[in-house]
Amino acid sequence: MTEWTQKHLLGIEPLSVDEISLILDTAVQMREIMDRPIKKVPTLRGRTVVNLFMEASTRTRASFEMAERILSADSLSIQAAGSSVAKGESLLDTVKNLEAMTPDVIVVRHSSAGAANFLARRSNSRIVNAGDGAHEHPTQALLDAFTLRQSKGRIAGLKVAIVGDVLHSRVARSNIQLLTKMGADVTLCAPPTLLPQEFSSLATLSWRIDEAIEGADVVMMLRLQQERMTSAFISTMREYHAQYGLTLERLKRAKSDVVVLHPGPMNRGVEIASEVADSRASLILDQVTNGVAVRMAVLYLLLGGGRE
Ligand code: CP
């Protein structure tokens, strides 16, 4: 059995295959707790977690909070609006002040790539990256992997098409790392303006969705991240949907038992048609459920569970 030795969870890139497998195996046990009538265990009683969300979130923040409650950790959540960041306090000063209250873990979401690594180098707390700019979103990739193992029984050998705004996507970056480490065959598909060449050594690159999803076991759709776009990357939303939107007709090119993932939030009618989002192939809400179990596993392992 692999022993957990990481102090922080900053990304998928620094993790070994054994460490990823340990998180996913631990999450299986955590998922069982979620199915009990009383969803509460004393595992992290007396431990304190601060959820510091400097960028908008629904799923990640709520599921960290849910995970902390199920494991009996004490937790509090801070958002940019309503905190002293709105008065000009820096991220580092904010974290140093929170750290003075002796939390065990700080979960951080920030719009700047590298924010979690920056804090990990300068603070004494354990840091969990809940998404840093366009860099990494490790717990999202872990919950996606958990969902694929649950649905397909494996990750190795799966043909996975990741379609959408790859350029601005931390979800894509973490998933490319995780899926290729675990032996999946990854194709990235986007318009040329949103498909960086940096991934060509790890994945097949395609500008055509019909080609990318041909024979796929898994299609993972990504949102256009307009909040990170500094210039015009697409012509119009209508044109983007026509060329890259996932419809049931298009999905017929994939394997008959294809599953569809989306990290959320979805823009229905843009990257994904409602008929796909709400279809039997869609595992989008399973991803959300499994996100709680994966975040429980991460907190448990970071706080010493893997060394018991
Ligand atoms: N998948 C994801 O990170 O969603 P939120 O932005 O709502 O947390």
PDB file of C-alpha atoms and ligand atoms in Angstrom:
ATOM      1  CA  MET A   1       0.000   0.000   0.000  1.00  0.00           C
ATOM      2  CA  THR A   2       1.344   3.443  -0.965  1.00  0.00           C
ATOM      3  CA  GLU A   3       1.915   5.787   1.958  1.00  0.00           C
ATOM      4  CA  TRP A   4       0.691   9.357   1.572  1.00  0.00           C
ATOM      5  CA  THR A   5       3.664  11.715   1.937  1.00  0.00           C
ATOM      6  CA  GLN A   6       2.501  14.953   0.272  1.00  0.00           C
ATOM      7  CA  LYS A   7       2.068  17.976   2.550  1.00  0.00           C
ATOM      8  CA  HIS A   8      -0.121  19.837   0.023  1.00  0.00           C
ATOM      9  CA  LEU A   9      -2.328  19.040  -2.960  1.00  0.00           C
ATOM     10  CA  LEU A  10      -1.238  21.644  -5.498  1.00  0.00           C
ATOM     11  CA  GLY A  11      -1.829  19.802  -8.749  1.00  0.00           C
ATOM     12  CA  ILE A  12      -1.904  16.429 -10.501  1.00  0.00           C
ATOM     13  CA  GLU A  13       1.494  17.035 -12.113  1.00  0.00           C
ATOM     14  CA  PRO A  14       3.497  16.310  -8.891  1.00  0.00           C
ATOM     15  CA  LEU A  15       1.515  13.136  -8.048  1.00  0.00           C
ATOM     16  CA  SER A  16       2.633   9.605  -8.887  1.00  0.00           C
ATOM     17  CA  VAL A  17       0.287   6.967 -10.317  1.00  0.00           C
ATOM     18  CA  ASP A  18       0.347   5.236  -6.895  1.00  0.00           C
ATOM     19  CA  GLU A  19      -0.647   8.451  -5.100  1.00  0.00           C
ATOM     20  CA  ILE A  20      -3.515   9.068  -7.532  1.00  0.00           C
ATOM     21  CA  SER A  21      -4.664   5.462  -7.034  1.00  0.00           C
ATOM     22  CA  LEU A  22      -4.472   5.861  -3.242  1.00  0.00           C
ATOM     23  CA  ILE A  23      -6.751   8.929  -3.368  1.00  0.00           C
ATOM     24  CA  LEU A  24      -9.223   7.146  -5.661  1.00  0.00           C
ATOM     25  CA  ASP A  25      -9.231   3.984  -3.500  1.00  0.00           C
ATOM     26  CA  THR A  26      -9.717   6.062  -0.332  1.00  0.00           C
ATOM     27  CA  ALA A  27     -12.570   7.921  -2.036  1.00  0.00           C
ATOM     28  CA  VAL A  28     -14.377   4.593  -2.601  1.00  0.00           C
ATOM     29  CA  GLN A  29     -14.585   4.183   1.190  1.00  0.00           C
ATOM     30  CA  MET A  30     -15.672   7.808   1.575  1.00  0.00           C
ATOM     31  CA  ARG A  31     -18.378   7.344  -1.061  1.00  0.00           C
ATOM     32  CA  GLU A  32     -19.818   4.481   1.031  1.00  0.00           C
ATOM     33  CA  ILE A  33     -20.158   6.834   4.017  1.00  0.00           C
ATOM     34  CA  MET A  34     -22.260   9.151   1.817  1.00  0.00           C
ATOM     35  CA  ASP A  35     -24.788   6.363   1.239  1.00  0.00           C
ATOM     36  CA  ARG A  36     -25.359   5.752   4.957  1.00  0.00           C
ATOM     37  CA  PRO A  37     -28.532   7.096   6.620  1.00  0.00           C
ATOM     38  CA  ILE A  38     -26.327   9.077   9.046  1.00  0.00           C
ATOM     39  CA  LYS A  39     -23.628  10.764   6.957  1.00  0.00           C
ATOM     40  CA  LYS A  40     -21.254  11.695   9.757  1.00  0.00           C
ATOM     41  CA  VAL A  41     -17.990  10.140  10.993  1.00  0.00           C
ATOM     42  CA  PRO A  42     -15.644  11.526  13.669  1.00  0.00           C
ATOM     43  CA  THR A  43     -12.493  11.118  11.529  1.00  0.00           C
ATOM     44  CA  LEU A  44     -11.413  14.788  11.471  1.00  0.00           C
ATOM     45  CA  ARG A  45     -12.928  15.901  14.793  1.00  0.00           C
ATOM     46  CA  GLY A  46     -10.786  18.666  16.265  1.00  0.00           C
ATOM     47  CA  ARG A  47      -9.296  19.590  12.874  1.00  0.00           C
ATOM     48  CA  THR A  48      -9.971  22.965  11.283  1.00  0.00           C
ATOM     49  CA  VAL A  49     -10.227  23.803   7.579  1.00  0.00           C
ATOM     50  CA  VAL A  50     -10.480  27.265   6.009  1.00  0.00           C
ATOM     51  CA  ASN A  51     -12.038  27.439   2.535  1.00  0.00           C
ATOM     52  CA  LEU A  52     -10.661  30.599   0.926  1.00  0.00           C
ATOM     53  CA  PHE A  53     -12.495  31.250  -2.348  1.00  0.00           C
ATOM     54  CA  MET A  54     -11.237  34.350  -4.132  1.00  0.00           C
ATOM     55  CA  GLU A  55     -13.063  33.367  -7.335  1.00  0.00           C
ATOM     56  CA  ALA A  56     -16.682  32.255  -7.890  1.00  0.00           C
ATOM     57  CA  SER A  57     -17.604  28.634  -7.219  1.00  0.00           C
ATOM     58  CA  THR A  58     -20.706  26.553  -6.623  1.00  0.00           C
ATOM     59  CA  ARG A  59     -19.649  22.893  -6.829  1.00  0.00           C
ATOM     60  CA  THR A  60     -16.100  22.988  -5.452  1.00  0.00           C
ATOM     61  CA  ARG A  61     -16.821  25.175  -2.438  1.00  0.00           C
ATOM     62  CA  ALA A  62     -20.061  23.395  -1.517  1.00  0.00           C
ATOM     63  CA  SER A  63     -18.489  19.964  -1.855  1.00  0.00           C
ATOM     64  CA  PHE A  64     -15.434  20.867   0.263  1.00  0.00           C
ATOM     65  CA  GLU A  65     -17.835  22.199   2.909  1.00  0.00           C
ATOM     66  CA  MET A  66     -19.938  19.020   2.676  1.00  0.00           C
ATOM     67  CA  ALA A  67     -16.823  16.829   2.896  1.00  0.00           C
ATOM     68  CA  GLU A  68     -15.614  18.721   5.978  1.00  0.00           C
ATOM     69  CA  ARG A  69     -19.007  18.352   7.704  1.00  0.00           C
ATOM     70  CA  ILE A  70     -19.263  14.620   7.002  1.00  0.00           C
ATOM     71  CA  LEU A  71     -15.755  14.110   8.434  1.00  0.00           C
ATOM     72  CA  SER A  72     -16.613  16.290  11.507  1.00  0.00           C
ATOM     73  CA  ALA A  73     -13.908  18.895  10.794  1.00  0.00           C
ATOM     74  CA  ASP A  74     -14.609  22.456  11.914  1.00  0.00           C
ATOM     75  CA  SER A  75     -14.588  24.733   8.906  1.00  0.00           C
ATOM     76  CA  LEU A  76     -15.256  28.239   7.745  1.00  0.00           C
ATOM     77  CA  SER A  77     -15.521  29.728   4.277  1.00  0.00           C
ATOM     78  CA  ILE A  78     -14.286  33.133   3.136  1.00  0.00           C
ATOM     79  CA  GLN A  79     -15.030  34.770  -0.195  1.00  0.00           C
ATOM     80  CA  ALA A  80     -13.425  37.812  -1.784  1.00  0.00           C
ATOM     81  CA  ALA A  81     -16.614  39.875  -1.512  1.00  0.00           C
ATOM     82  CA  GLY A  82     -17.124  40.650   2.155  1.00  0.00           C
ATOM     83  CA  SER A  83     -13.487  39.969   3.122  1.00  0.00           C
ATOM     84  CA  SER A  84     -10.736  42.559   3.577  1.00  0.00           C
ATOM     85  CA  VAL A  85      -9.433  41.667   0.098  1.00  0.00           C
ATOM     86  CA  ALA A  86     -12.136  44.134  -1.002  1.00  0.00           C
ATOM     87  CA  LYS A  87     -10.202  46.777   0.998  1.00  0.00           C
ATOM     88  CA  GLY A  88      -6.937  45.983  -0.784  1.00  0.00           C
ATOM     89  CA  GLU A  89      -5.405  43.306   1.480  1.00  0.00           C
ATOM     90  CA  SER A  90      -3.063  40.991  -0.459  1.00  0.00           C
ATOM     91  CA  LEU A  91      -3.603  37.241  -0.824  1.00  0.00           C
ATOM     92  CA  LEU A  92      -0.461  36.528   1.219  1.00  0.00           C
ATOM     93  CA  ASP A  93      -1.482  38.865   4.054  1.00  0.00           C
ATOM     94  CA  THR A  94      -4.951  37.331   4.035  1.00  0.00           C
ATOM     95  CA  VAL A  95      -3.510  33.816   4.339  1.00  0.00           C
ATOM     96  CA  LYS A  96      -0.925  34.837   6.995  1.00  0.00           C
ATOM     97  CA  ASN A  97      -3.758  36.298   9.106  1.00  0.00           C
ATOM     98  CA  LEU A  98      -5.954  33.229   8.675  1.00  0.00           C
ATOM     99  CA  GLU A  99      -2.967  31.041   9.489  1.00  0.00           C
ATOM    100  CA  ALA A 100      -2.486  32.943  12.756  1.00  0.00           C
ATOM    101  CA  MET A 101      -5.778  31.315  13.821  1.00  0.00           C
ATOM    102  CA  THR A 102      -4.046  27.899  13.464  1.00  0.00           C
ATOM    103  CA  PRO A 103      -6.140  26.036  10.870  1.00  0.00           C
ATOM    104  CA  ASP A 104      -4.868  22.615   9.755  1.00  0.00           C
ATOM    105  CA  VAL A 105      -5.688  23.052   6.070  1.00  0.00           C
ATOM    106  CA  ILE A 106      -6.393  26.020   3.797  1.00  0.00           C
ATOM    107  CA  VAL A 107      -8.336  25.254   0.609  1.00  0.00           C
ATOM    108  CA  VAL A 108      -7.668  28.007  -1.941  1.00  0.00           C
ATOM    109  CA  ARG A 109      -9.325  29.062  -5.169  1.00  0.00           C
ATOM    110  CA  HIS A 110      -7.798  32.028  -6.973  1.00  0.00           C
ATOM    111  CA  SER A 111      -7.895  33.533 -10.453  1.00  0.00           C
ATOM    112  CA  SER A 112      -4.077  33.619 -10.723  1.00  0.00           C
ATOM    113  CA  ALA A 113      -2.203  30.575 -12.025  1.00  0.00           C
ATOM    114  CA  GLY A 114       0.370  29.578  -9.398  1.00  0.00           C
ATOM    115  CA  ALA A 115      -1.507  31.091  -6.420  1.00  0.00           C
ATOM    116  CA  ALA A 116      -1.650  27.768  -4.538  1.00  0.00           C
ATOM    117  CA  ASN A 117       2.069  27.044  -5.107  1.00  0.00           C
ATOM    118  CA  PHE A 118       2.916  30.612  -4.057  1.00  0.00           C
ATOM    119  CA  LEU A 119       1.077  30.136  -0.747  1.00  0.00           C
ATOM    120  CA  ALA A 120       2.491  26.666  -0.147  1.00  0.00           C
ATOM    121  CA  ARG A 121       6.034  28.098  -0.330  1.00  0.00           C
ATOM    122  CA  ARG A 122       5.252  30.931   2.092  1.00  0.00           C
ATOM    123  CA  SER A 123       2.871  29.519   4.686  1.00  0.00           C
ATOM    124  CA  ASN A 124       3.047  26.746   7.261  1.00  0.00           C
ATOM    125  CA  SER A 125      -0.447  25.389   6.557  1.00  0.00           C
ATOM    126  CA  ARG A 126      -1.331  22.505   4.320  1.00  0.00           C
ATOM    127  CA  ILE A 127      -2.667  23.991   1.070  1.00  0.00           C
ATOM    128  CA  VAL A 128      -5.228  22.401  -1.231  1.00  0.00           C
ATOM    129  CA  ASN A 129      -5.564  23.916  -4.692  1.00  0.00           C
ATOM    130  CA  ALA A 130      -9.272  24.324  -5.501  1.00  0.00           C
ATOM    131  CA  GLY A 131      -8.444  25.875  -8.887  1.00  0.00           C
ATOM    132  CA  ASP A 132      -5.758  28.442  -9.727  1.00  0.00           C
ATOM    133  CA  GLY A 133      -6.427  30.453 -12.875  1.00  0.00           C
ATOM    134  CA  ALA A 134      -5.890  28.370 -15.994  1.00  0.00           C
ATOM    135  CA  HIS A 135      -3.255  26.211 -14.249  1.00  0.00           C
ATOM    136  CA  GLU A 136      -4.676  23.218 -12.312  1.00  0.00           C
ATOM    137  CA  HIS A 137      -7.856  21.960 -10.645  1.00  0.00           C
ATOM    138  CA  PRO A 138      -6.618  18.702  -9.134  1.00  0.00           C
ATOM    139  CA  THR A 139      -9.715  17.665  -7.176  1.00  0.00           C
ATOM    140  CA  GLN A 140     -11.809  18.080 -10.354  1.00  0.00           C
ATOM    141  CA  ALA A 141      -9.548  15.700 -12.296  1.00  0.00           C
ATOM    142  CA  LEU A 142      -9.606  13.256  -9.374  1.00  0.00           C
ATOM    143  CA  LEU A 143     -13.408  13.279  -9.210  1.00  0.00           C
ATOM    144  CA  ASP A 144     -13.570  12.826 -12.984  1.00  0.00           C
ATOM    145  CA  ALA A 145     -11.229   9.822 -12.694  1.00  0.00           C
ATOM    146  CA  PHE A 146     -13.298   8.419  -9.824  1.00  0.00           C
ATOM    147  CA  THR A 147     -16.457   8.765 -11.948  1.00  0.00           C
ATOM    148  CA  LEU A 148     -14.809   7.009 -14.889  1.00  0.00           C
ATOM    149  CA  ARG A 149     -13.574   4.146 -12.699  1.00  0.00           C
ATOM    150  CA  GLN A 150     -17.097   3.846 -11.251  1.00  0.00           C
ATOM    151  CA  SER A 151     -18.705   3.819 -14.706  1.00  0.00           C
ATOM    152  CA  LYS A 152     -16.129   2.012 -16.852  1.00  0.00           C
ATOM    153  CA  GLY A 153     -14.187   0.061 -14.219  1.00  0.00           C
ATOM    154  CA  ARG A 154     -10.850   1.405 -15.455  1.00  0.00           C
ATOM    155  CA  ILE A 155      -9.026   4.403 -16.880  1.00  0.00           C
ATOM    156  CA  ALA A 156      -6.195   2.666 -18.753  1.00  0.00           C
ATOM    157  CA  GLY A 157      -7.042   2.190 -22.416  1.00  0.00           C
ATOM    158  CA  LEU A 158     -10.066   4.506 -22.446  1.00  0.00           C
ATOM    159  CA  LYS A 159     -10.350   6.762 -25.474  1.00  0.00           C
ATOM    160  CA  VAL A 160     -11.153  10.204 -24.045  1.00  0.00           C
ATOM    161  CA  ALA A 161     -12.034  13.299 -26.113  1.00  0.00           C
ATOM    162  CA  ILE A 162     -11.746  16.629 -24.264  1.00  0.00           C
ATOM    163  CA  VAL A 163     -13.611  19.259 -26.296  1.00  0.00           C
ATOM    164  CA  GLY A 164     -13.895  23.012 -25.802  1.00  0.00           C
ATOM    165  CA  ASP A 165     -11.855  25.892 -24.447  1.00  0.00           C
ATOM    166  CA  VAL A 166      -8.679  23.917 -23.681  1.00  0.00           C
ATOM    167  CA  LEU A 167      -6.528  27.065 -23.649  1.00  0.00           C
ATOM    168  CA  HIS A 168      -8.148  28.594 -20.552  1.00  0.00           C
ATOM    169  CA  SER A 169      -9.076  25.339 -18.799  1.00  0.00           C
ATOM    170  CA  ARG A 170      -7.419  24.232 -15.550  1.00  0.00           C
ATOM    171  CA  VAL A 171      -9.773  21.222 -15.709  1.00  0.00           C
ATOM    172  CA  ALA A 172      -8.242  20.212 -19.043  1.00  0.00           C
ATOM    173  CA  ARG A 173      -4.683  20.683 -17.736  1.00  0.00           C
ATOM    174  CA  SER A 174      -5.267  18.521 -14.656  1.00  0.00           C
ATOM    175  CA  ASN A 175      -7.172  15.908 -16.652  1.00  0.00           C
ATOM    176  CA  ILE A 176      -4.510  15.676 -19.368  1.00  0.00           C
ATOM    177  CA  GLN A 177      -1.949  14.989 -16.622  1.00  0.00           C
ATOM    178  CA  LEU A 178      -4.088  12.473 -14.759  1.00  0.00           C
ATOM    179  CA  LEU A 179      -5.575  10.583 -17.706  1.00  0.00           C
ATOM    180  CA  THR A 180      -2.253  10.151 -19.501  1.00  0.00           C
ATOM    181  CA  LYS A 181      -0.470   9.088 -16.278  1.00  0.00           C
ATOM    182  CA  MET A 182      -3.195   6.455 -15.799  1.00  0.00           C
ATOM    183  CA  GLY A 183      -2.895   5.149 -19.378  1.00  0.00           C
ATOM    184  CA  ALA A 184      -5.864   6.729 -21.191  1.00  0.00           C
ATOM    185  CA  ASP A 185      -5.651   7.783 -24.837  1.00  0.00           C
ATOM    186  CA  VAL A 186      -6.520  11.512 -24.890  1.00  0.00           C
ATOM    187  CA  THR A 187      -7.633  13.676 -27.839  1.00  0.00           C
ATOM    188  CA  LEU A 188      -8.031  17.439 -27.364  1.00  0.00           C
ATOM    189  CA  CYS A 189     -10.406  19.296 -29.653  1.00  0.00           C
ATOM    190  CA  ALA A 190     -10.974  23.054 -29.977  1.00  0.00           C
ATOM    191  CA  PRO A 191     -10.826  25.843 -32.547  1.00  0.00           C
ATOM    192  CA  PRO A 192      -7.165  26.633 -33.421  1.00  0.00           C
ATOM    193  CA  THR A 193      -7.290  29.768 -31.239  1.00  0.00           C
ATOM    194  CA  LEU A 194      -8.201  27.710 -28.133  1.00  0.00           C
ATOM    195  CA  LEU A 195      -5.942  24.674 -28.674  1.00  0.00           C
ATOM    196  CA  PRO A 196      -2.376  25.213 -27.394  1.00  0.00           C
ATOM    197  CA  GLN A 197       0.358  23.140 -29.035  1.00  0.00           C
ATOM    198  CA  GLU A 198       2.048  22.550 -25.648  1.00  0.00           C
ATOM    199  CA  PHE A 199       0.018  19.335 -25.186  1.00  0.00           C
ATOM    200  CA  SER A 200       1.025  17.700 -28.467  1.00  0.00           C
ATOM    201  CA  SER A 201       3.471  15.342 -26.709  1.00  0.00           C
ATOM    202  CA  LEU A 202       0.745  14.003 -24.396  1.00  0.00           C
ATOM    203  CA  ALA A 203      -2.407  14.044 -26.527  1.00  0.00           C
ATOM    204  CA  THR A 204      -3.694  14.026 -30.091  1.00  0.00           C
ATOM    205  CA  LEU A 205      -4.845  17.504 -31.158  1.00  0.00           C
ATOM    206  CA  SER A 206      -7.832  18.053 -33.447  1.00  0.00           C
ATOM    207  CA  TRP A 207      -9.797  21.038 -34.745  1.00  0.00           C
ATOM    208  CA  ARG A 208     -12.791  18.873 -35.737  1.00  0.00           C
ATOM    209  CA  ILE A 209     -15.200  17.537 -33.131  1.00  0.00           C
ATOM    210  CA  ASP A 210     -16.598  14.786 -35.389  1.00  0.00           C
ATOM    211  CA  GLU A 211     -13.067  13.416 -35.829  1.00  0.00           C
ATOM    212  CA  ALA A 212     -12.205  13.807 -32.117  1.00  0.00           C
ATOM    213  CA  ILE A 213     -15.215  11.907 -30.761  1.00  0.00           C
ATOM    214  CA  GLU A 214     -15.129   9.087 -33.344  1.00  0.00           C
ATOM    215  CA  GLY A 215     -15.071   5.839 -31.339  1.00  0.00           C
ATOM    216  CA  ALA A 216     -14.637   7.649 -28.000  1.00  0.00           C
ATOM    217  CA  ASP A 217     -15.454   5.939 -24.672  1.00  0.00           C
ATOM    218  CA  VAL A 218     -15.642   9.301 -22.927  1.00  0.00           C
ATOM    219  CA  VAL A 219     -16.427  12.818 -24.135  1.00  0.00           C
ATOM    220  CA  MET A 220     -15.535  15.584 -21.682  1.00  0.00           C
ATOM    221  CA  MET A 221     -16.990  18.961 -22.621  1.00  0.00           C
ATOM    222  CA  LEU A 222     -15.493  22.285 -21.483  1.00  0.00           C
ATOM    223  CA  ARG A 223     -17.128  25.687 -21.081  1.00  0.00           C
ATOM    224  CA  LEU A 224     -15.929  28.734 -23.023  1.00  0.00           C
ATOM    225  CA  GLN A 225     -14.219  30.733 -20.244  1.00  0.00           C
ATOM    226  CA  GLN A 226     -15.130  34.215 -21.398  1.00  0.00           C
ATOM    227  CA  GLU A 227     -13.977  35.698 -18.081  1.00  0.00           C
ATOM    228  CA  ARG A 228     -10.377  34.699 -18.981  1.00  0.00           C
ATOM    229  CA  MET A 229     -10.527  35.776 -22.657  1.00  0.00           C
ATOM    230  CA  THR A 230      -8.616  38.951 -23.388  1.00  0.00           C
ATOM    231  CA  SER A 231      -9.503  39.082 -27.096  1.00  0.00           C
ATOM    232  CA  ALA A 232     -11.884  37.473 -29.603  1.00  0.00           C
ATOM    233  CA  PHE A 233     -11.163  33.722 -29.736  1.00  0.00           C
ATOM    234  CA  ILE A 234     -14.390  32.682 -31.516  1.00  0.00           C
ATOM    235  CA  SER A 235     -16.638  34.400 -34.047  1.00  0.00           C
ATOM    236  CA  THR A 236     -20.102  33.975 -32.454  1.00  0.00           C
ATOM    237  CA  MET A 237     -21.705  31.630 -29.928  1.00  0.00           C
ATOM    238  CA  ARG A 238     -24.061  30.362 -32.632  1.00  0.00           C
ATOM    239  CA  GLU A 239     -21.129  29.529 -34.907  1.00  0.00           C
ATOM    240  CA  TYR A 240     -19.239  27.899 -32.011  1.00  0.00           C
ATOM    241  CA  HIS A 241     -22.236  25.698 -31.166  1.00  0.00           C
ATOM    242  CA  ALA A 242     -22.619  24.718 -34.819  1.00  0.00           C
ATOM    243  CA  GLN A 243     -18.960  23.694 -35.065  1.00  0.00           C
ATOM    244  CA  TYR A 244     -18.111  22.402 -31.576  1.00  0.00           C
ATOM    245  CA  GLY A 245     -21.374  21.942 -29.644  1.00  0.00           C
ATOM    246  CA  LEU A 246     -22.137  18.367 -28.536  1.00  0.00           C
ATOM    247  CA  THR A 247     -25.528  17.181 -29.833  1.00  0.00           C
ATOM    248  CA  LEU A 248     -27.082  13.700 -29.694  1.00  0.00           C
ATOM    249  CA  GLU A 249     -26.580  13.419 -33.463  1.00  0.00           C
ATOM    250  CA  ARG A 250     -22.845  14.082 -33.086  1.00  0.00           C
ATOM    251  CA  LEU A 251     -22.562  11.746 -30.107  1.00  0.00           C
ATOM    252  CA  LYS A 252     -23.582   8.827 -32.364  1.00  0.00           C
ATOM    253  CA  ARG A 253     -20.001   8.870 -33.705  1.00  0.00           C
ATOM    254  CA  ALA A 254     -18.705   7.790 -30.284  1.00  0.00           C
ATOM    255  CA  LYS A 255     -19.004   4.232 -28.892  1.00  0.00           C
ATOM    256  CA  SER A 256     -22.581   3.122 -28.133  1.00  0.00           C
ATOM    257  CA  ASP A 257     -21.792   3.074 -24.386  1.00  0.00           C
ATOM    258  CA  VAL A 258     -20.064   6.492 -24.419  1.00  0.00           C
ATOM    259  CA  VAL A 259     -20.302   8.599 -21.259  1.00  0.00           C
ATOM    260  CA  VAL A 260     -20.329  12.402 -21.204  1.00  0.00           C
ATOM    261  CA  LEU A 261     -18.630  14.487 -18.516  1.00  0.00           C
ATOM    262  CA  HIS A 262     -18.716  18.228 -17.885  1.00  0.00           C
ATOM    263  CA  PRO A 263     -17.094  19.927 -14.873  1.00  0.00           C
ATOM    264  CA  GLY A 264     -19.763  22.644 -14.716  1.00  0.00           C
ATOM    265  CA  PRO A 265     -20.962  25.268 -14.877  1.00  0.00           C
ATOM    266  CA  MET A 266     -22.565  24.301 -18.207  1.00  0.00           C
ATOM    267  CA  ASN A 267     -23.660  26.732 -20.870  1.00  0.00           C
ATOM    268  CA  ARG A 268     -26.533  24.765 -22.385  1.00  0.00           C
ATOM    269  CA  GLY A 269     -26.880  25.390 -26.094  1.00  0.00           C
ATOM    270  CA  VAL A 270     -23.275  26.537 -26.419  1.00  0.00           C
ATOM    271  CA  GLU A 271     -20.766  23.706 -25.738  1.00  0.00           C
ATOM    272  CA  ILE A 272     -23.458  21.127 -24.924  1.00  0.00           C
ATOM    273  CA  ALA A 273     -27.082  20.664 -26.001  1.00  0.00           C
ATOM    274  CA  SER A 274     -29.615  20.015 -23.248  1.00  0.00           C
ATOM    275  CA  GLU A 275     -30.578  16.745 -24.950  1.00  0.00           C
ATOM    276  CA  VAL A 276     -27.026  15.504 -24.201  1.00  0.00           C
ATOM    277  CA  ALA A 277     -26.655  17.077 -20.754  1.00  0.00           C
ATOM    278  CA  ASP A 278     -29.873  15.362 -19.619  1.00  0.00           C
ATOM    279  CA  SER A 279     -29.343  12.094 -21.504  1.00  0.00           C
ATOM    280  CA  ARG A 280     -28.549   8.643 -20.109  1.00  0.00           C
ATOM    281  CA  ALA A 281     -24.962   9.072 -21.317  1.00  0.00           C
ATOM    282  CA  SER A 282     -24.477  12.064 -19.043  1.00  0.00           C
ATOM    283  CA  LEU A 283     -22.561  11.513 -15.766  1.00  0.00           C
ATOM    284  CA  ILE A 284     -22.559  15.221 -14.917  1.00  0.00           C
ATOM    285  CA  LEU A 285     -24.446  14.930 -11.624  1.00  0.00           C
ATOM    286  CA  ASP A 286     -22.535  11.762 -10.668  1.00  0.00           C
ATOM    287  CA  GLN A 287     -19.394  13.887 -10.973  1.00  0.00           C
ATOM    288  CA  VAL A 288     -20.845  16.316  -8.437  1.00  0.00           C
ATOM    289  CA  THR A 289     -21.751  13.545  -5.967  1.00  0.00           C
ATOM    290  CA  ASN A 290     -18.339  11.932  -6.339  1.00  0.00           C
ATOM    291  CA  GLY A 291     -16.648  15.290  -5.793  1.00  0.00           C
ATOM    292  CA  VAL A 292     -17.640  15.161  -2.132  1.00  0.00           C
ATOM    293  CA  ALA A 293     -16.107  11.692  -1.683  1.00  0.00           C
ATOM    294  CA  VAL A 294     -12.883  12.674  -3.449  1.00  0.00           C
ATOM    295  CA  ARG A 295     -12.523  15.831  -1.331  1.00  0.00           C
ATOM    296  CA  MET A 296     -13.157  13.785   1.819  1.00  0.00           C
ATOM    297  CA  ALA A 297     -10.340  11.453   0.725  1.00  0.00           C
ATOM    298  CA  VAL A 298      -7.954  14.343   0.037  1.00  0.00           C
ATOM    299  CA  LEU A 299      -8.578  15.983   3.440  1.00  0.00           C
ATOM    300  CA  TYR A 300      -8.300  12.622   5.213  1.00  0.00           C
ATOM    301  CA  LEU A 301      -4.979  11.756   3.554  1.00  0.00           C
ATOM    302  CA  LEU A 302      -3.475  15.234   4.027  1.00  0.00           C
ATOM    303  CA  LEU A 303      -4.332  15.139   7.722  1.00  0.00           C
ATOM    304  CA  GLY A 304      -2.567  11.871   8.379  1.00  0.00           C
ATOM    305  CA  GLY A 305      -5.165   9.235   7.505  1.00  0.00           C
ATOM    306  CA  GLY A 306      -2.871   7.528   5.000  1.00  0.00           C
ATOM    307  CA  ARG A 307      -0.203   6.997   7.654  1.00  0.00           C
ATOM    308  CA  GLU A 308      -2.432   5.186  10.164  1.00  0.00           C
TER     309      GLU A 308
HETATM  310  N1   CP B   1     -16.196  22.394 -11.530  1.00  0.00           N
HETATM  311  C1   CP B   1     -16.072  23.519 -10.803  1.00  0.00           C
HETATM  312  O1   CP B   1     -14.971  23.887 -10.413  1.00  0.00           O
HETATM  313  O2   CP B   1     -17.246  24.177 -10.545  1.00  0.00           O
HETATM  314  P1   CP B   1     -17.336  25.473  -9.650  1.00  0.00           P
HETATM  315  O3   CP B   1     -16.624  26.585 -10.364  1.00  0.00           O
HETATM  316  O4   CP B   1     -18.812  25.741  -9.481  1.00  0.00           O
HETATM  317  O5   CP B   1     -16.661  25.188  -8.327  1.00  0.00           O
END
